Coordinates of C-alpha atoms in Angstrom, one line a residue:
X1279 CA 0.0 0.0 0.0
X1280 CA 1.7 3.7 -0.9
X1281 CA 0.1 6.6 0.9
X1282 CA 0.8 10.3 0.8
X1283 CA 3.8 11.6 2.8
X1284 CA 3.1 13.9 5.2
X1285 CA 6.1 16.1 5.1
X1286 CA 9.1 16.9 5.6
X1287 CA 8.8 18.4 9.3
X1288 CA 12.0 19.5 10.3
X1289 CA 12.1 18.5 14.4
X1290 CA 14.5 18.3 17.3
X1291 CA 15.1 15.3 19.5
X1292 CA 17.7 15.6 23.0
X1293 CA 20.4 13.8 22.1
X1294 CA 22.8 13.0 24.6
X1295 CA 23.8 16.5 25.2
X1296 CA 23.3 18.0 22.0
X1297 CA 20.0 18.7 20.6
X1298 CA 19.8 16.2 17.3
X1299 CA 17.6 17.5 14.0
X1300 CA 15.8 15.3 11.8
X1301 CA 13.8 15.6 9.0
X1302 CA 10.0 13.8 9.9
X1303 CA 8.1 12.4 7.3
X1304 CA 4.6 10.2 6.9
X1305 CA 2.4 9.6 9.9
X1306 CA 3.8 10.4 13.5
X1307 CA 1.7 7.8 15.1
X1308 CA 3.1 5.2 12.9
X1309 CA 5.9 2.7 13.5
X1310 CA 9.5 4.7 13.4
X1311 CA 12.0 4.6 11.3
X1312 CA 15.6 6.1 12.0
X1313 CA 17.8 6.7 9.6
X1314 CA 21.4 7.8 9.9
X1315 CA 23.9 9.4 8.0
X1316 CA 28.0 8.3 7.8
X1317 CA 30.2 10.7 9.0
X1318 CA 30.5 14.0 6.7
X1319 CA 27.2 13.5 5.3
X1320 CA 23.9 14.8 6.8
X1321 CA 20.3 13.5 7.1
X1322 CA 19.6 14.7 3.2
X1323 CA 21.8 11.7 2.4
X1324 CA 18.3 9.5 3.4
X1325 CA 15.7 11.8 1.5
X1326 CA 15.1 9.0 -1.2
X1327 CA 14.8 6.2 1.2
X1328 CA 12.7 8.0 4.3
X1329 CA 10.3 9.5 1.6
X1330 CA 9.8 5.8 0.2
X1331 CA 9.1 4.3 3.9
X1332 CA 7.0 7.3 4.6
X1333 CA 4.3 6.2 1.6
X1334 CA 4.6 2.5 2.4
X1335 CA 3.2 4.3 6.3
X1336 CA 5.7 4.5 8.3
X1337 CA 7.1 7.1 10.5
X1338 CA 10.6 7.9 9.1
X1339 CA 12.8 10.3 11.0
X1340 CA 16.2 11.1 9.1
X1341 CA 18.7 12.2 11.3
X1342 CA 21.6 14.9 11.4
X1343 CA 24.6 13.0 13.6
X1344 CA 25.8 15.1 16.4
X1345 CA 28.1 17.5 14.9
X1346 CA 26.6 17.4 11.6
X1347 CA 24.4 19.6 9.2
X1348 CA 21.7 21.5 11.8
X1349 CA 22.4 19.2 14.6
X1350 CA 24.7 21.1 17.7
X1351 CA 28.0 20.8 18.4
X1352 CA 29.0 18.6 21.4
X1353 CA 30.0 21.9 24.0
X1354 CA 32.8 19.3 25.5
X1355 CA 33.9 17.9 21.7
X1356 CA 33.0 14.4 22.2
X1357 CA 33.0 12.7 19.0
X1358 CA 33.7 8.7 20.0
X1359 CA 31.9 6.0 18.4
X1360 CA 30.3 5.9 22.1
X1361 CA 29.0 9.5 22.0
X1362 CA 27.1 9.1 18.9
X1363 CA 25.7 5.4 20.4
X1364 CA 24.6 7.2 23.1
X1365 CA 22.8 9.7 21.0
X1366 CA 21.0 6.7 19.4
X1367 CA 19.5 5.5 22.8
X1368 CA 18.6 8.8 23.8
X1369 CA 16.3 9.1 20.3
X1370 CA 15.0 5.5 21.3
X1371 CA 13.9 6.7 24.8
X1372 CA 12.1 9.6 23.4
X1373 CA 10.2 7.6 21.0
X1374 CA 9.3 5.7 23.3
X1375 CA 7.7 2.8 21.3
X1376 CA 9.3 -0.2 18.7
X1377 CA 11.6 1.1 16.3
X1378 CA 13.9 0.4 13.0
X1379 CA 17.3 1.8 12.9
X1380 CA 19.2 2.1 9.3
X1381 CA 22.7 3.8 9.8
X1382 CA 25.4 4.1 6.5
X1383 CA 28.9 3.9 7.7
X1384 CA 29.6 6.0 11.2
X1385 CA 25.6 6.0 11.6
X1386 CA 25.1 2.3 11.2
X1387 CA 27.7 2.0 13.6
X1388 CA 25.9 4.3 16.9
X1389 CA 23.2 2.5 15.2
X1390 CA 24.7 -1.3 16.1
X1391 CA 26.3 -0.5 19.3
X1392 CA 23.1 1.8 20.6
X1393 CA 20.7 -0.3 19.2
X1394 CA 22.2 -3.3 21.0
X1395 CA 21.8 -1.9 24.3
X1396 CA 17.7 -1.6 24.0
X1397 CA 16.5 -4.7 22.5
X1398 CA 13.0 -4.4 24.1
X1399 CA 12.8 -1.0 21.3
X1400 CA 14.2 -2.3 18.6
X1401 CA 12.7 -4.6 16.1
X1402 CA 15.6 -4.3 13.4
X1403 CA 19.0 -3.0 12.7
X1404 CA 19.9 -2.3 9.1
X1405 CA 23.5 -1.7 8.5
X1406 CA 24.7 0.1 5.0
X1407 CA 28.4 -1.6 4.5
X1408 CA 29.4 -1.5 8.1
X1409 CA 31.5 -4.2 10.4
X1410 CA 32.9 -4.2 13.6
X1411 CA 36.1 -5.1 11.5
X1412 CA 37.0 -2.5 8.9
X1413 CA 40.1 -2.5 6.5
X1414 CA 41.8 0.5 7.5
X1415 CA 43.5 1.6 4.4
X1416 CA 39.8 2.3 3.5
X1417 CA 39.7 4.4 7.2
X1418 CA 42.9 6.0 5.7
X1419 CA 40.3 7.5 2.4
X1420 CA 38.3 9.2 5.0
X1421 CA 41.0 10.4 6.8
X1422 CA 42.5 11.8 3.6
X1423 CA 39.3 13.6 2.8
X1424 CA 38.7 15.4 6.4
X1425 CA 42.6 16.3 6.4
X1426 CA 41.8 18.3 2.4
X1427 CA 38.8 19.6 3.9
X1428 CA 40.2 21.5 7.0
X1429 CA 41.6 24.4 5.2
X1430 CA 37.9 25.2 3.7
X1431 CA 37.5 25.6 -0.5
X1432 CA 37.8 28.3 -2.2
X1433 CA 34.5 26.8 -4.2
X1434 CA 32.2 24.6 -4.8
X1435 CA 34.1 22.6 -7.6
X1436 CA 37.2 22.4 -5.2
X1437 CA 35.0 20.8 -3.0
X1438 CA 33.9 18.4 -5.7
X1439 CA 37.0 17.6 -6.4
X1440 CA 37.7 16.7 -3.0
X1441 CA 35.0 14.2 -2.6
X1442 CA 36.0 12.4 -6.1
X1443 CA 39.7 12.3 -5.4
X1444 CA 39.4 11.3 -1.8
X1445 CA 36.1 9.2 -1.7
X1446 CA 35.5 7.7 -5.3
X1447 CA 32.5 9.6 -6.0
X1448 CA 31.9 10.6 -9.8
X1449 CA 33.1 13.9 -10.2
X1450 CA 29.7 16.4 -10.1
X1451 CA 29.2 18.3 -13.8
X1452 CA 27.4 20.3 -11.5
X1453 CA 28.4 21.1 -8.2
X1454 CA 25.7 24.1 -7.0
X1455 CA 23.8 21.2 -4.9
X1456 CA 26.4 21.3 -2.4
X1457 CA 26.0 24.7 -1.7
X1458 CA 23.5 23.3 1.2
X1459 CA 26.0 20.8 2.9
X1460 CA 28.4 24.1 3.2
X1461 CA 29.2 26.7 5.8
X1462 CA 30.8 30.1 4.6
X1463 CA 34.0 31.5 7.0
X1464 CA 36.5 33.8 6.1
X1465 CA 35.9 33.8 2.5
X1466 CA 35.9 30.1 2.4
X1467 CA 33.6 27.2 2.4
X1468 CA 33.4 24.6 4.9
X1469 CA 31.4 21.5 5.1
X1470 CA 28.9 21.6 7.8
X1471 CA 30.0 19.8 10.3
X1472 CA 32.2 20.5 13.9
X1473 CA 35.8 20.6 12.6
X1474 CA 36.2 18.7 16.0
X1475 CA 34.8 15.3 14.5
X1476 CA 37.1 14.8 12.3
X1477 CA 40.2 15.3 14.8
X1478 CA 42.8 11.5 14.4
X1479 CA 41.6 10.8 17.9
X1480 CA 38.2 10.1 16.6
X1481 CA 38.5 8.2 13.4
X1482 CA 38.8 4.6 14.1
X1483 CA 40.7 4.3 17.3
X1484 CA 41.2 0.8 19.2
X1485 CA 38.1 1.9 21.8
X1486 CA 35.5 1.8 18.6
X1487 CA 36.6 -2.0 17.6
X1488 CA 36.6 -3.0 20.9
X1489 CA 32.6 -1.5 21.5
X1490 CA 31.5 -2.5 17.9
X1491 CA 32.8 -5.9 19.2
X1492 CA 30.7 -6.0 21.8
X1493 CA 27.7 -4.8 20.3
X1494 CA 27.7 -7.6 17.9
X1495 CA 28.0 -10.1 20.4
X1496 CA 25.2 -8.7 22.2
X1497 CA 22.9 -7.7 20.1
X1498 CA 19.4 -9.4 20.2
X1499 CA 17.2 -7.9 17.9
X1500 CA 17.7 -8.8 13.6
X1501 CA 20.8 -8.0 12.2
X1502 CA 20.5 -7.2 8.3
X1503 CA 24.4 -6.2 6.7
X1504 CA 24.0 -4.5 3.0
X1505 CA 27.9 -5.4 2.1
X1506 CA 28.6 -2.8 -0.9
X1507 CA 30.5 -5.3 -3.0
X1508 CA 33.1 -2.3 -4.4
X1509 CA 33.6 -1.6 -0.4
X1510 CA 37.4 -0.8 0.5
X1511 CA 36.0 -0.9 4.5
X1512 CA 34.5 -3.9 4.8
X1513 CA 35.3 -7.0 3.2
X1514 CA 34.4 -10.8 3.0
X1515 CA 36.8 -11.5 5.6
X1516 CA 35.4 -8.8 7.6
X1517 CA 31.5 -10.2 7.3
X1518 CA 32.6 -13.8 8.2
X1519 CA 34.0 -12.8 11.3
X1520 CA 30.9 -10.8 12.1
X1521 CA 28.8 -13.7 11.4
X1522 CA 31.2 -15.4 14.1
X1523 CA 29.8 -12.6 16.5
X1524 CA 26.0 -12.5 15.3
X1525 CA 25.1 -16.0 14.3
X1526 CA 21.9 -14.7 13.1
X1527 CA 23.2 -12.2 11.0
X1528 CA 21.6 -11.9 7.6
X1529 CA 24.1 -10.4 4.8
X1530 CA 23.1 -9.1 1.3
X1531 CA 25.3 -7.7 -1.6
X1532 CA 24.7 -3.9 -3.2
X1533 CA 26.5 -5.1 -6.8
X1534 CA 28.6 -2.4 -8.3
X1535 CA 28.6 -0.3 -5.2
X1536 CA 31.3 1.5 -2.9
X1537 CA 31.3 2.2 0.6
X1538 CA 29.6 5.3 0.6
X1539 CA 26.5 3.8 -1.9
X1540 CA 23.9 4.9 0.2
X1541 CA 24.8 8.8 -1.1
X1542 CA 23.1 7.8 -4.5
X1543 CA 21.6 4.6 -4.2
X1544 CA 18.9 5.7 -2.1
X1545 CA 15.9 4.1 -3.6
X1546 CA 17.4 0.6 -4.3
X1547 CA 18.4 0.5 -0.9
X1548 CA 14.8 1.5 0.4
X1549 CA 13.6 -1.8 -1.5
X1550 CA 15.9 -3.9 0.8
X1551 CA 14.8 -2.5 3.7
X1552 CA 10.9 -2.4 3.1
X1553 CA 11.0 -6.0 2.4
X1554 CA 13.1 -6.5 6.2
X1555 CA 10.8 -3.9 7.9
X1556 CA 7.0 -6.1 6.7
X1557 CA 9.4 -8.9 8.3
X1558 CA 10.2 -7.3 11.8
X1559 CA 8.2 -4.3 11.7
X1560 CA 5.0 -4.7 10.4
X1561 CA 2.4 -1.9 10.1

């Protein structure tokens, strides 16, 4: 059944500490459906999906990480893997009823390891190419990409540039959309998001293996992996050993994809995950 969508509502949910925005579309009284964004990206990256779970009647709440896009800024700069998990369970305890959580990259992790700590809430956890092992010469891409971005662009095609040098994407013929993931200072432009989060200390240090660990060997409620089959983060290797940690783990392949799929591959995505939410979610 497709219904009209009922928005986007832009809304603010207590984080843990900062306030968190989302975008809030289809019926509020309807089963939620969290979606979050990888690190550098913002809730927009979920448009496609939320607005196709909205009309199948669903509640879908796209969410700006803490840091990120119109979410604040963490006043004492936390930006751990724990910080944003804890972020997730505060969303949970506001909802206060069953939910889904879909997270791409740094999202699908607070997803995993928040997600894991409330099982009575949550009736599925839908990961977009993450693993609590990751190949870090992949990490070392991202790390490339925050390290060109810290100086700011002097425009919008630098900043293009930037994401298809660093991060694989095809390089943008037209580059004006990003004008809305930007922040202007000093003549430049930054992406919007606390310069904080992407400080060494935060990208992939031996405290987030060790929790995503532990998450996966806790976690109770369905497990669904979307491994992008280009991915230069997580490989077969790295799903086998997270099968050895979640037995009931359920893994499916995006062909032709990269790690960061979810950015325009929004809709084929949203067909895997409405056939796993009429599973564990129903309406």
């Amino acid at each position: 059944m497709t219904v009209g969508v009922r928005g986007p509502e832009t809304i603010r949910l207590p984080g843990a500490g900062p306030t968190l925005a989302a975008d809030a579309y289809g019926d509020p009284a309807a089963p939620p459906v969290c979606f979050f964004h990888g690190g550098g990206q913002s809730r927009r990256s979920w448009t496609g999906s939320a607005r196709r779970v909205a009309q199948a009647g669903y509640h879908a709440l796209t969410f700006d990480l803490r840091g990120h896009g119109d979410s604040h800024w963490a006043d004492d700069g936390d930006y751990l893997l724990d910080a944003y998990a804890r972020d997730v369970e505060a969303i949970l305890a506001a909802l206060g009823r069953p939910a889904a959580l879909v997270g791409a990259s740094r999202g699908g992790q607070a997803a995993l390891v928040g997600g894991s700590r409330h099982p009575e809430l949550v009736r599925l956890i839908m990961l977009a190419d993450v693993s609590p092992y990751m190949h870090d010469g992949g990490v070392e891409a991202i790390r490339g990409f925050f390290r060109a971005s810290e100086a700011g662009f002097a425009s919008l095609g630098e900043a293009a540039d930037a994401l298809h040098h660093h991060l694989g994407r095809p390089r943008l013929a037209d580059p004006s959309g990003l004008a809305r993931s930007m922040r202007e200072a000093g003549g430049r432009l930054f992406w919007r998001w606390d310069p904080r989060t992407a400080d060494p200390r935060f990208l992939h240090p031996p405290s987030e293996g060790e929790a995503l660990i532990a998450a996966a060997h806790r976690v109770s409620s369905p497990v669904v992996l979307v491994r992008a089959e280009l991915s230069d983060i997580v490989s077969a290797e790295s799903v086998r050993k997270f099968r050895e940690l979640t037995p009931s783990l359920e893994v499916e392949v995006a062909k032709g994809a990269g790690h960061m799929f979810t950015g325009d591959r929004n809709d084929a995505f949203a067909d895997r995950l409405l056939h796993h939410l009429a599973r564990f979610l129903p309406l």
